[in-house]
mmCIF file of C-alpha atoms in Angstrom:
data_model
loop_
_atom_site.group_PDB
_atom_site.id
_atom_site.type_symbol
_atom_site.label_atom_id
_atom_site.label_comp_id
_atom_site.label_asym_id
_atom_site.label_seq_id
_atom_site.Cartn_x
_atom_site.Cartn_y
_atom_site.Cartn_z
ATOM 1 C CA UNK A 10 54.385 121.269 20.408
ATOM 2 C CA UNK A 11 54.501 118.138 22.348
ATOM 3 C CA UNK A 12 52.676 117.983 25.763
ATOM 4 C CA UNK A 13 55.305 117.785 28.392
ATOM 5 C CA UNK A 14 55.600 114.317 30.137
ATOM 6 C CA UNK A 15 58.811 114.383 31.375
ATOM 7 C CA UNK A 16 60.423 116.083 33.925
ATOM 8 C CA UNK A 17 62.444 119.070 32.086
ATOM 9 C CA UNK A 18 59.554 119.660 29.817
ATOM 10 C CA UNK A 19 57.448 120.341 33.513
ATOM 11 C CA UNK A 20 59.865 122.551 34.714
ATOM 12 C CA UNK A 21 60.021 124.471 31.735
ATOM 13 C CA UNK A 22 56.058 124.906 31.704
ATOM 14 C CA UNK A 23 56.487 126.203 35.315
ATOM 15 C CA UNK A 24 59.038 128.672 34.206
ATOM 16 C CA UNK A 25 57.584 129.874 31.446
ATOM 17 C CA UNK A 26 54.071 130.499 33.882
ATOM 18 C CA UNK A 27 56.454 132.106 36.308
ATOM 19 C CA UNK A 28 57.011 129.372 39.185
ATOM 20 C CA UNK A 29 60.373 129.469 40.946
ATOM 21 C CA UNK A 30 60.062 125.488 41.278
ATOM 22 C CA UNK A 31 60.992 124.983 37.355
ATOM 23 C CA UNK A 32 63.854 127.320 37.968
ATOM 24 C CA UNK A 33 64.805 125.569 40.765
ATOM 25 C CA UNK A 34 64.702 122.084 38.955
ATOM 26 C CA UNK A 35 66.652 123.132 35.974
ATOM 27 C CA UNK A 36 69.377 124.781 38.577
ATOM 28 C CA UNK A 37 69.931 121.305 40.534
ATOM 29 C CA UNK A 38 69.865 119.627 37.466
ATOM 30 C CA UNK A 39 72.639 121.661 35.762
ATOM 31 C CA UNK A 40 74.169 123.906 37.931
ATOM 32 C CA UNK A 41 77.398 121.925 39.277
ATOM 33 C CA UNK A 42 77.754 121.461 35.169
ATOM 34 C CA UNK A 43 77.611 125.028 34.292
ATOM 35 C CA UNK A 44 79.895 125.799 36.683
ATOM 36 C CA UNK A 45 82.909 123.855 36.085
ATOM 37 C CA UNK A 46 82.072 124.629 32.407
ATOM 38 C CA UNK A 47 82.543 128.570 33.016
ATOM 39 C CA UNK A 48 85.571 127.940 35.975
ATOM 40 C CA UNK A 49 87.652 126.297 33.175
ATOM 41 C CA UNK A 50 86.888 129.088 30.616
ATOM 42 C CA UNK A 51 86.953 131.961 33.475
ATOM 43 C CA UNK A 52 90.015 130.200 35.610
ATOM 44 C CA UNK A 53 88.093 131.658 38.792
ATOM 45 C CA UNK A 54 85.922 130.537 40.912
ATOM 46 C CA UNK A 55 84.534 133.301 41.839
ATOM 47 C CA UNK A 56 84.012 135.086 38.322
ATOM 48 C CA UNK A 57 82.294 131.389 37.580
ATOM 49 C CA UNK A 58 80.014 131.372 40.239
ATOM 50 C CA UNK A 59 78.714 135.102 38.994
ATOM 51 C CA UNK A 60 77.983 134.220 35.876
ATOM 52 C CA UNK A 61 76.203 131.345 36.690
ATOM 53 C CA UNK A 62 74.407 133.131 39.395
ATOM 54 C CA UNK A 63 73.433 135.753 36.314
ATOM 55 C CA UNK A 64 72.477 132.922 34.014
ATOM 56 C CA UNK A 65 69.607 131.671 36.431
ATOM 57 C CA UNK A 66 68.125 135.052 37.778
ATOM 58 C CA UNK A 67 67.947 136.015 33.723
ATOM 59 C CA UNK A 68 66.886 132.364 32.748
ATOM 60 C CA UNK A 69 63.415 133.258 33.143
ATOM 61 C CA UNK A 70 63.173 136.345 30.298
ATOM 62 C CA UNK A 71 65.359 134.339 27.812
ATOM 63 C CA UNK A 72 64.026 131.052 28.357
ATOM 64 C CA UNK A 73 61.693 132.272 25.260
ATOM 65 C CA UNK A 74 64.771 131.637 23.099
ATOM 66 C CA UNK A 75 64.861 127.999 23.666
ATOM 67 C CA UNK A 76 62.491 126.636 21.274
ATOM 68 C CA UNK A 77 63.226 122.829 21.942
ATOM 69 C CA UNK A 78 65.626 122.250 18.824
ATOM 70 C CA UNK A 79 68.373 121.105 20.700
ATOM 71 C CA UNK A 80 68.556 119.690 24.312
ATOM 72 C CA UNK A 81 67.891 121.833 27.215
ATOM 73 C CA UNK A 82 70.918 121.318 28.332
ATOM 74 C CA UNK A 83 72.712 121.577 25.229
ATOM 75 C CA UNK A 84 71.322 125.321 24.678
ATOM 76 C CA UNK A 85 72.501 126.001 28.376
ATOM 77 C CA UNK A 86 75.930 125.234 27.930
ATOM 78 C CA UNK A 87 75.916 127.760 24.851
ATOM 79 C CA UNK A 88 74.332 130.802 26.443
ATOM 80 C CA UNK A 89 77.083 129.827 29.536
ATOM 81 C CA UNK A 90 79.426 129.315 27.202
ATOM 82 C CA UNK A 91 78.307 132.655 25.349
ATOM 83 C CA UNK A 92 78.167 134.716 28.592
ATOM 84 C CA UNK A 93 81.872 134.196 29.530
ATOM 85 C CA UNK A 94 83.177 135.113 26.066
ATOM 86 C CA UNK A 95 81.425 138.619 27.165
ATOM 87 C CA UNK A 96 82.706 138.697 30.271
ATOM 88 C CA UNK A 97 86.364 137.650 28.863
ATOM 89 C CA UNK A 98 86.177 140.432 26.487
ATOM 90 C CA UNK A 99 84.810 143.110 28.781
ATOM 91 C CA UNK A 100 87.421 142.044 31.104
ATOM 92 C CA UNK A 101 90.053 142.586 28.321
ATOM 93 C CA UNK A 102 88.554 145.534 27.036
ATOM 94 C CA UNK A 103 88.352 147.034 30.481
ATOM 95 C CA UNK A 104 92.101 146.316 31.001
ATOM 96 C CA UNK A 105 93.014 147.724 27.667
ATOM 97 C CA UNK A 106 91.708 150.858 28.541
ATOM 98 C CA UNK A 107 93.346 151.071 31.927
ATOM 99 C CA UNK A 108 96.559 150.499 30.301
ATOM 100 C CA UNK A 109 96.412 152.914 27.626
ATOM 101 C CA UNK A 110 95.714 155.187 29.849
ATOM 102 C CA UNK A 111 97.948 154.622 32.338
ATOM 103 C CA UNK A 112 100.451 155.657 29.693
ATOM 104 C CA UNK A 113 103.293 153.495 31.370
ATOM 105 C CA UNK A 114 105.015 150.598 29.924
ATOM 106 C CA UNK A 115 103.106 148.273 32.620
ATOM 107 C CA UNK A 116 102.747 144.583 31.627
ATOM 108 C CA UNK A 117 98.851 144.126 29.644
ATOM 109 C CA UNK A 118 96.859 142.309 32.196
ATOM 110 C CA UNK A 119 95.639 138.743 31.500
ATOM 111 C CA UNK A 120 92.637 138.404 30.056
ATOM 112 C CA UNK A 121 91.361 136.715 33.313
ATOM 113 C CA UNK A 122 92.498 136.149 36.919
ATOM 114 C CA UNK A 123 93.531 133.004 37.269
ATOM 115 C CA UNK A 124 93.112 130.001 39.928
ATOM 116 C CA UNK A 125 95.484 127.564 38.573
ATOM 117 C CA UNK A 126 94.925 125.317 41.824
ATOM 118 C CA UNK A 127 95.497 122.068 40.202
ATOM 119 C CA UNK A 128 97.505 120.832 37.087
ATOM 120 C CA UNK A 129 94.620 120.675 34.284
ATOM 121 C CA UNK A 130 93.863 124.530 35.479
ATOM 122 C CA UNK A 131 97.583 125.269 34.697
ATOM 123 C CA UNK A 132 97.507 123.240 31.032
ATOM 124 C CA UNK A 133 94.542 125.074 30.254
ATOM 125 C CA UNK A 134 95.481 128.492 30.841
ATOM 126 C CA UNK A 135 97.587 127.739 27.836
ATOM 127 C CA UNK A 136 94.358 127.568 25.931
ATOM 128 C CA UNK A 137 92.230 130.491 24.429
ATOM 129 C CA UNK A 138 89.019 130.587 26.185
ATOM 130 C CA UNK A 139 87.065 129.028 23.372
ATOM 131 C CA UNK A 140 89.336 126.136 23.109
ATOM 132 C CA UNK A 141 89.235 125.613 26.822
ATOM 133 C CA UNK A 142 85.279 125.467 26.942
ATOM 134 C CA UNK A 143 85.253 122.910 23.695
ATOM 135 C CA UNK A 144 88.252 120.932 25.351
ATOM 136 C CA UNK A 145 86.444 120.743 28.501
ATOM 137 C CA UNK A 146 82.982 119.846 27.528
ATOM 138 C CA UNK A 147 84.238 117.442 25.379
ATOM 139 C CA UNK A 148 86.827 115.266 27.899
ATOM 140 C CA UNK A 149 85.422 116.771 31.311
ATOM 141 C CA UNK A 150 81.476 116.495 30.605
ATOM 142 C CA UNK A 151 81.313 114.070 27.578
ATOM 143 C CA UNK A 152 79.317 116.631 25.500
ATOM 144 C CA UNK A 153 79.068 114.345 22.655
ATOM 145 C CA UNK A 154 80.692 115.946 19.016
ATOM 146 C CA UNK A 155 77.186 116.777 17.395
ATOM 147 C CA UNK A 156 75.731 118.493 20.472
ATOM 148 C CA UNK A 157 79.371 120.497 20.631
ATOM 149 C CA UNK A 158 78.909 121.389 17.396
ATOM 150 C CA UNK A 159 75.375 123.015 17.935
ATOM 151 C CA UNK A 160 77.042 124.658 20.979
ATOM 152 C CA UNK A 161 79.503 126.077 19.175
ATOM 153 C CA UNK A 162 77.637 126.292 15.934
ATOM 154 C CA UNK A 163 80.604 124.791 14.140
ATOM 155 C CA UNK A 164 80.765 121.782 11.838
ATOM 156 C CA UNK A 165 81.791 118.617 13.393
ATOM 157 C CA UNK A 166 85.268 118.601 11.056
ATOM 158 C CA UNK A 167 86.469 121.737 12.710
ATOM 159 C CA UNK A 168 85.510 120.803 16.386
ATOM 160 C CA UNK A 169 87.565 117.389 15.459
ATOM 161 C CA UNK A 170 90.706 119.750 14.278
ATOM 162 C CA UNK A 171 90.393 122.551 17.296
ATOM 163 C CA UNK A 172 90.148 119.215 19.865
ATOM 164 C CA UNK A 173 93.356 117.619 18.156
ATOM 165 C CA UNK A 174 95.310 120.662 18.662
ATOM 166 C CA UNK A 175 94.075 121.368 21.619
ATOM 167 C CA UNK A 176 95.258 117.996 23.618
ATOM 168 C CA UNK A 177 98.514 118.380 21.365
ATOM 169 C CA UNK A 178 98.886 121.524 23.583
ATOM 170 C CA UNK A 179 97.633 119.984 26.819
ATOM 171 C CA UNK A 180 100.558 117.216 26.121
ATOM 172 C CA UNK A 181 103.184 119.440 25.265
ATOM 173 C CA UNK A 182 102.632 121.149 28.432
ATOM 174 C CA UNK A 183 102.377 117.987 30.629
ATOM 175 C CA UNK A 184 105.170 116.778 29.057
ATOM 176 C CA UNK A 185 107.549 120.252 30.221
ATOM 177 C CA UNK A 186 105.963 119.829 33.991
ATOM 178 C CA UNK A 187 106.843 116.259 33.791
ATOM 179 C CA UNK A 188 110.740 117.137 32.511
ATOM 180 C CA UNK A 189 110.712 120.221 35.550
ATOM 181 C CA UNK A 190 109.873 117.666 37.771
ATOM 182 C CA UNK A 191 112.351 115.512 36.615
ATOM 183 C CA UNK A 192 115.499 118.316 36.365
ATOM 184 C CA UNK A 193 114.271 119.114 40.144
ATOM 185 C CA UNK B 17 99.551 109.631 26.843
ATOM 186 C CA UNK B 18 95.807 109.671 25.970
ATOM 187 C CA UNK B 19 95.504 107.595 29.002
ATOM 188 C CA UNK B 20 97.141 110.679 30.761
ATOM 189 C CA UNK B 21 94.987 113.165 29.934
ATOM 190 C CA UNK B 22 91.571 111.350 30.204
ATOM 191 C CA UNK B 23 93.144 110.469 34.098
ATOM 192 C CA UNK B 24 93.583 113.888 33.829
ATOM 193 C CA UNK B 25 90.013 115.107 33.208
ATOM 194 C CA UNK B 26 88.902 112.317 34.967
ATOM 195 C CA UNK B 27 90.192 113.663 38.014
ATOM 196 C CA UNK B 28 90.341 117.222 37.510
ATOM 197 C CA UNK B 29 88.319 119.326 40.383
ATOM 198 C CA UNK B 30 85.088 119.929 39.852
ATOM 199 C CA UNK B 31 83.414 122.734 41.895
ATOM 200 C CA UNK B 32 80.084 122.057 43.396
ATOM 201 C CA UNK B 33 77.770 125.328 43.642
ATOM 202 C CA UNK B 34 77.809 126.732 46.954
ATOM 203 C CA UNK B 35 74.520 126.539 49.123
ATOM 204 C CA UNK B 36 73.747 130.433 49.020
ATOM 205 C CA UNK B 37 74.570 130.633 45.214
ATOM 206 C CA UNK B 38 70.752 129.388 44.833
ATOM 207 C CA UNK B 39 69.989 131.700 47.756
ATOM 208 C CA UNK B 40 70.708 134.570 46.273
ATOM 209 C CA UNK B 41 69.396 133.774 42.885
ATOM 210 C CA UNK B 42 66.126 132.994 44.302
ATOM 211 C CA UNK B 43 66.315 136.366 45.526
ATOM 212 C CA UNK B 44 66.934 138.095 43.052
ATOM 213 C CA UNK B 45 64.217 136.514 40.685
ATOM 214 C CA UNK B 46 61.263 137.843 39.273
ATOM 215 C CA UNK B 47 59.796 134.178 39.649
ATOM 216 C CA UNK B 48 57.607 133.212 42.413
ATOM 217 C CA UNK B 49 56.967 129.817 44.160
ATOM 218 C CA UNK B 50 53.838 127.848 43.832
ATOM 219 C CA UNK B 51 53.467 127.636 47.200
ATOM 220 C CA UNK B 52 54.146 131.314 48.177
ATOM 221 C CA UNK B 53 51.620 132.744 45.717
ATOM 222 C CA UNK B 54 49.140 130.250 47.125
ATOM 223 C CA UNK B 55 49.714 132.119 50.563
ATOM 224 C CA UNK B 56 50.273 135.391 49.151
ATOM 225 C CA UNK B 57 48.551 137.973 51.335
ATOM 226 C CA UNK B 58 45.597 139.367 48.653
ATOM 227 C CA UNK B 59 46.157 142.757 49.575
ATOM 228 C CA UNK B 60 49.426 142.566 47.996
ATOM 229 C CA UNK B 61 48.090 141.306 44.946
ATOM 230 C CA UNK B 62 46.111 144.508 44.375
ATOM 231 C CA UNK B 63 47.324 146.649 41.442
ATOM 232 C CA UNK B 64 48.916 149.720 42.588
ATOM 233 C CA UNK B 65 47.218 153.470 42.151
ATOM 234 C CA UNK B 66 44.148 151.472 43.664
ATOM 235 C CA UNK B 67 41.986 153.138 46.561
ATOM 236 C CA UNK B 68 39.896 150.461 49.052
ATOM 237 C CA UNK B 69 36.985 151.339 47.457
ATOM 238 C CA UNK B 70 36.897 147.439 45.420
ATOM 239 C CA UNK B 71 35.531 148.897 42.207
ATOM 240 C CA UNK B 72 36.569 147.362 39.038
ATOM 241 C CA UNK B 73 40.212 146.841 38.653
ATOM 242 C CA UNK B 74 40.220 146.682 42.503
ATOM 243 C CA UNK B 75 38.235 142.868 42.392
ATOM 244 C CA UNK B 76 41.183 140.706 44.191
ATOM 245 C CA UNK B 77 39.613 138.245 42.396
ATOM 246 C CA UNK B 78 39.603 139.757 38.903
ATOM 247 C CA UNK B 79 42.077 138.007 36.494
ATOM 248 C CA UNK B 80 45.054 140.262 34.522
ATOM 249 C CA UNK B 81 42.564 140.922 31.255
ATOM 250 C CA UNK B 82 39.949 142.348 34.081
ATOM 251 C CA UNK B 83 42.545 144.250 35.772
ATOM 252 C CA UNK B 84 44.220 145.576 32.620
ATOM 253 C CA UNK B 85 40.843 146.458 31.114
ATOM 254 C CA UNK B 86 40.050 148.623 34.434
ATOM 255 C CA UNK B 87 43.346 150.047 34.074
ATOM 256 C CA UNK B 88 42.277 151.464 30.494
ATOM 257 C CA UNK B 89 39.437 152.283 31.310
ATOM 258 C CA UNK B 90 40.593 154.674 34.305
ATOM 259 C CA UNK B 91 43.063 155.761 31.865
ATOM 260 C CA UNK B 92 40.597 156.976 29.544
ATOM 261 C CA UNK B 93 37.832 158.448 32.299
ATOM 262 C CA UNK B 94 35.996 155.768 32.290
ATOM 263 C CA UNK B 95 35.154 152.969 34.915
ATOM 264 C CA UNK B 96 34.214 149.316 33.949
ATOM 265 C CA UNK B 97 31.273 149.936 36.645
ATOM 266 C CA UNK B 98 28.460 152.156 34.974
ATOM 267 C CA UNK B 99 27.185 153.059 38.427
ATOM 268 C CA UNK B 100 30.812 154.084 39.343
ATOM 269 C CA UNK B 101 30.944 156.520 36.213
ATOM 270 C CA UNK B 102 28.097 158.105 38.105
ATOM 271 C CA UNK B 103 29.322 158.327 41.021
ATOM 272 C CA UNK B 104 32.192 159.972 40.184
ATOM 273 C CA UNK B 105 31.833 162.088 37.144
ATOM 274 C CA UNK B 106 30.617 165.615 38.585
ATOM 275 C CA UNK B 107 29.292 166.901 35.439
ATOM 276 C CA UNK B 108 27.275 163.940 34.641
ATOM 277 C CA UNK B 109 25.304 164.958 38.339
ATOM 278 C CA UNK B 110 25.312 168.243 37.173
ATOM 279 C CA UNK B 111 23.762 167.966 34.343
ATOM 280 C CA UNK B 112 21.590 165.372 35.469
ATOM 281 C CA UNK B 113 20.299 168.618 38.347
ATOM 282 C CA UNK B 114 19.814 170.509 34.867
ATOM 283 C CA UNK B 115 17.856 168.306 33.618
ATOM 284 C CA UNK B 116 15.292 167.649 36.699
ATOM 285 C CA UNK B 117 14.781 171.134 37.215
ATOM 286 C CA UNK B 118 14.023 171.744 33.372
ATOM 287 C CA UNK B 119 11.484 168.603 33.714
ATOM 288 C CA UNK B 120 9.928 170.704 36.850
ATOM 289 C CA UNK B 121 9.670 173.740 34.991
ATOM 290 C CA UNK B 122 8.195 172.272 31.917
ATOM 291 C CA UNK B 123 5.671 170.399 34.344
ATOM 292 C CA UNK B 124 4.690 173.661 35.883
ATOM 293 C CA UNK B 125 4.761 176.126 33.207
ATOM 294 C CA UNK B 126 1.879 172.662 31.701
ATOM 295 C CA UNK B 127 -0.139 172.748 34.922
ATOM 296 C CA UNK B 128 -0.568 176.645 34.926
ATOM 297 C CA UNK B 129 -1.100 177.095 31.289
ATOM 298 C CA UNK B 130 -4.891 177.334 30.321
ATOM 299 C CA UNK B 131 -6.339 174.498 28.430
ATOM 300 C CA UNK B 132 -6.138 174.650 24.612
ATOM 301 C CA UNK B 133 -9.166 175.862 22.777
ATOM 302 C CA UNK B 134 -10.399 178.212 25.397
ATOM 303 C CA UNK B 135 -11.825 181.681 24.360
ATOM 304 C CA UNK B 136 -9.606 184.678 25.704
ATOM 305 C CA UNK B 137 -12.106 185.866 28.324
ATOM 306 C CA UNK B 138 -13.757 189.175 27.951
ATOM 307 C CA UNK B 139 -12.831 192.563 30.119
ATOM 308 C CA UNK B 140 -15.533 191.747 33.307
ATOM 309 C CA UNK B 141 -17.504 195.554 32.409
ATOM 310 C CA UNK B 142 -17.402 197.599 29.400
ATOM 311 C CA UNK B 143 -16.541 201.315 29.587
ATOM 312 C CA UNK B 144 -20.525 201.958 28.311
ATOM 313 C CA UNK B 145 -21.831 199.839 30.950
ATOM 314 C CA UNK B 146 -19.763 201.006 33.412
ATOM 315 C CA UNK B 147 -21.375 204.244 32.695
ATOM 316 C CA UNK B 148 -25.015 203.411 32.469
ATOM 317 C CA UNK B 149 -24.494 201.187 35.681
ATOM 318 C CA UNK B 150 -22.977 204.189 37.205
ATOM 319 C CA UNK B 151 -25.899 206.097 36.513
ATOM 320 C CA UNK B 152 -28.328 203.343 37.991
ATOM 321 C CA UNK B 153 -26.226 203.676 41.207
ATOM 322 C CA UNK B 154 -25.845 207.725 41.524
ATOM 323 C CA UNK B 155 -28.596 209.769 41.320
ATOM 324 C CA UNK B 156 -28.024 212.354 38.686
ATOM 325 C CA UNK B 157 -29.193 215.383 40.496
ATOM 326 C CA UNK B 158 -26.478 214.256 43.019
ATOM 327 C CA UNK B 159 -24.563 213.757 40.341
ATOM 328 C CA UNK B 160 -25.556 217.312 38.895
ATOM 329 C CA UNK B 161 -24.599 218.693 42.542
ATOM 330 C CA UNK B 162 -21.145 217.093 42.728
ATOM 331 C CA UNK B 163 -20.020 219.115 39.349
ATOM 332 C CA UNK B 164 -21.458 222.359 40.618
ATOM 333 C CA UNK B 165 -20.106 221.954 43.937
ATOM 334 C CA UNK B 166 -16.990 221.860 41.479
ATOM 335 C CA UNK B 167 -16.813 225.064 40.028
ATOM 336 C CA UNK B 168 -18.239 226.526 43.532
ATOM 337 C CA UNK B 169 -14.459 225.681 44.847
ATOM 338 C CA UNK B 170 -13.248 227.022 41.557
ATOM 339 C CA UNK B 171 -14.546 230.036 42.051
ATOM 340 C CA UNK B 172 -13.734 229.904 46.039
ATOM 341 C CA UNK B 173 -9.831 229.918 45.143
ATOM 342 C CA UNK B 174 -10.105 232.526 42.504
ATOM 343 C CA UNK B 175 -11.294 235.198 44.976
ATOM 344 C CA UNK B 176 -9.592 233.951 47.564
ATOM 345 C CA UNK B 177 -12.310 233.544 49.936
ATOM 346 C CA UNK B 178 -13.087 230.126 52.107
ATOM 347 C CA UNK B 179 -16.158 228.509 50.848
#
């Protein structure tokens, strides 16, 4: 293992011995990015902020996972990225079960509550989760292709694919806003 | 339209994380700042389930290996201080009383005991000699006088008369 000289490889030596200052760089380093990543696959605020808040307090007894292959960053954005999916499907789970139980004919709950507070929110919503974090790491962070692929552990031909059909669906929907405004 | 949606992205609202979100994780870590455990009262760095005695395991300055190994070794019975086992194993004093008074008693039971070798010494007078020395005392017509005086009471109580 390489001696650290840099900056992130410091902060992870001072997590790793148990100093809140390597937490604390890694969180002002990537925080802000980690949370827009999980608001655009969570579509709240609030629900981003947790897990986020839940990815740093555990950061220090899974940081043992990270083992340098990819960039620290890089491996963040998956176990964010990895986290949501859980909560998505707990969420979903947990709303399954209140509706079969309710034993009415009450509309299934959406997998999420959702924010839409600007126009991107509201063209992604039309997105599976998954879709929405690849879409959005790819056009709103500029995750280049072969780090998405390690995110996603996916080969680079299939993130290409999911991406075309995703803005394909982005368009289509920008294009029906764009004719409602018109009609109005 | 690819113009569109990079504009799009480009502008899209990002969130920045509010001030308490690092507030409250830093509260709710395990981790501890540099500068905190450098002014970290020592008495809270003792290991709990120790008295204020400062025997091993209780060193403030003793590093986790020296701490764990007390641990064990308090576990088991034992202290890392050999002095301490002393002090605070009862039987150990116990037997340790045992053992001083057997030492005594041995020490004794040697000073009183006659020296090895010795003859076992002879009765001080012989039954013979006592007799012949007897005889060298008494005179044996007092002697002589004493055993008739004897049957004189003899026959004193047979006839009932006071001698």
């Amino acid at each position: 293992m390489k001696p650290p000289i840099d900056a992130e490889g410091k902060s992870l030596d001072d997590l790793r011995a148990g100093r809140l200052e390597g937490l604390q760089w890694i969180y002002g380093t990537f925080a802000e990015r980690l949370l827009n990543q999980c608001y655009r696959i969570l579509l709240s605020r609030e629900q981003a902020e947790d897990v986020v808040q839940d990815l740093f307090v555990r950061l220090p007894s899974i940081i043992g996972e990270f083992r340098g292959e990819s960039a620290l960053g890089t491996w963040l954005y998956r176990v964010a990225h990895n986290m949501c999916l859980n909560r998505l499907q707990q969420a979903k789970n947990r709303a399954k079960l209140e509706w079969e139980n309710a034993g009415d004919l009450a509309p299934r709950a959406r997998e999420t509550s959702v924010e839409l507070s600007d126009l991107l929110s509201k063209a992604m919503a039309e997105l599976d989760a998954e879709t929405r974090s690849l879409l959005w790491l790819k056009e709103g962070e500029g995750v280049p292709l072969k780090e998405l692929s390690g995110i996603f552990a996916l080969p680079e031909g299939t993130l290409k694919s999911r991406l075309s059909r995703a803005r394909d669906k982005v368009k289509e929907y920008l294009d029906q806003e764009a004719k409602v405004e018109k009609g109005a | 339209m690819k113009k569109e949606l990079e504009g799009l992205f480009r502008d899209a609202e990002r969130l920045l994380p509010p001030p308490e979100l690092w507030d409250r994780i830093a509260s709710q870590s395990p981790l501890v700042s540099a500068q905190a455990s450098a002014h970290r009262d020592p008495r809270l760095a003792a290991p709990t389930g120790m008295d204020a005695k400062g025997g091993a395991g209780r060193d403030r300055d003793a590093g986790p290996s020296e701490v764990l190994r007390a641990l064990k070794g308090s576990a088991a019975g034992k202290d890392a201080r050999p002095d301490a086992a002393w002090e605070e194993a009862p039987y150990l004093r116990a037997a340790a009383v045992i053992l001083a008074a057997a030492l005594l008693g041995l020490a004794a039971f040697g000073f009183f005991r006659r020296p090895a070798g010795e003859p076992v010494r002879e009765a001080a007078v012989s039954p013979a000699a006592l007799a012949g020395s007897a005889a060298e005392v008494f005179d044996p017509e007092l002697l002589d006088w004493q055993a008739s005086l004897g049957d004189f009471v003899t026959e004193a109580d047979e006839t009932g008369e006071a001698p």
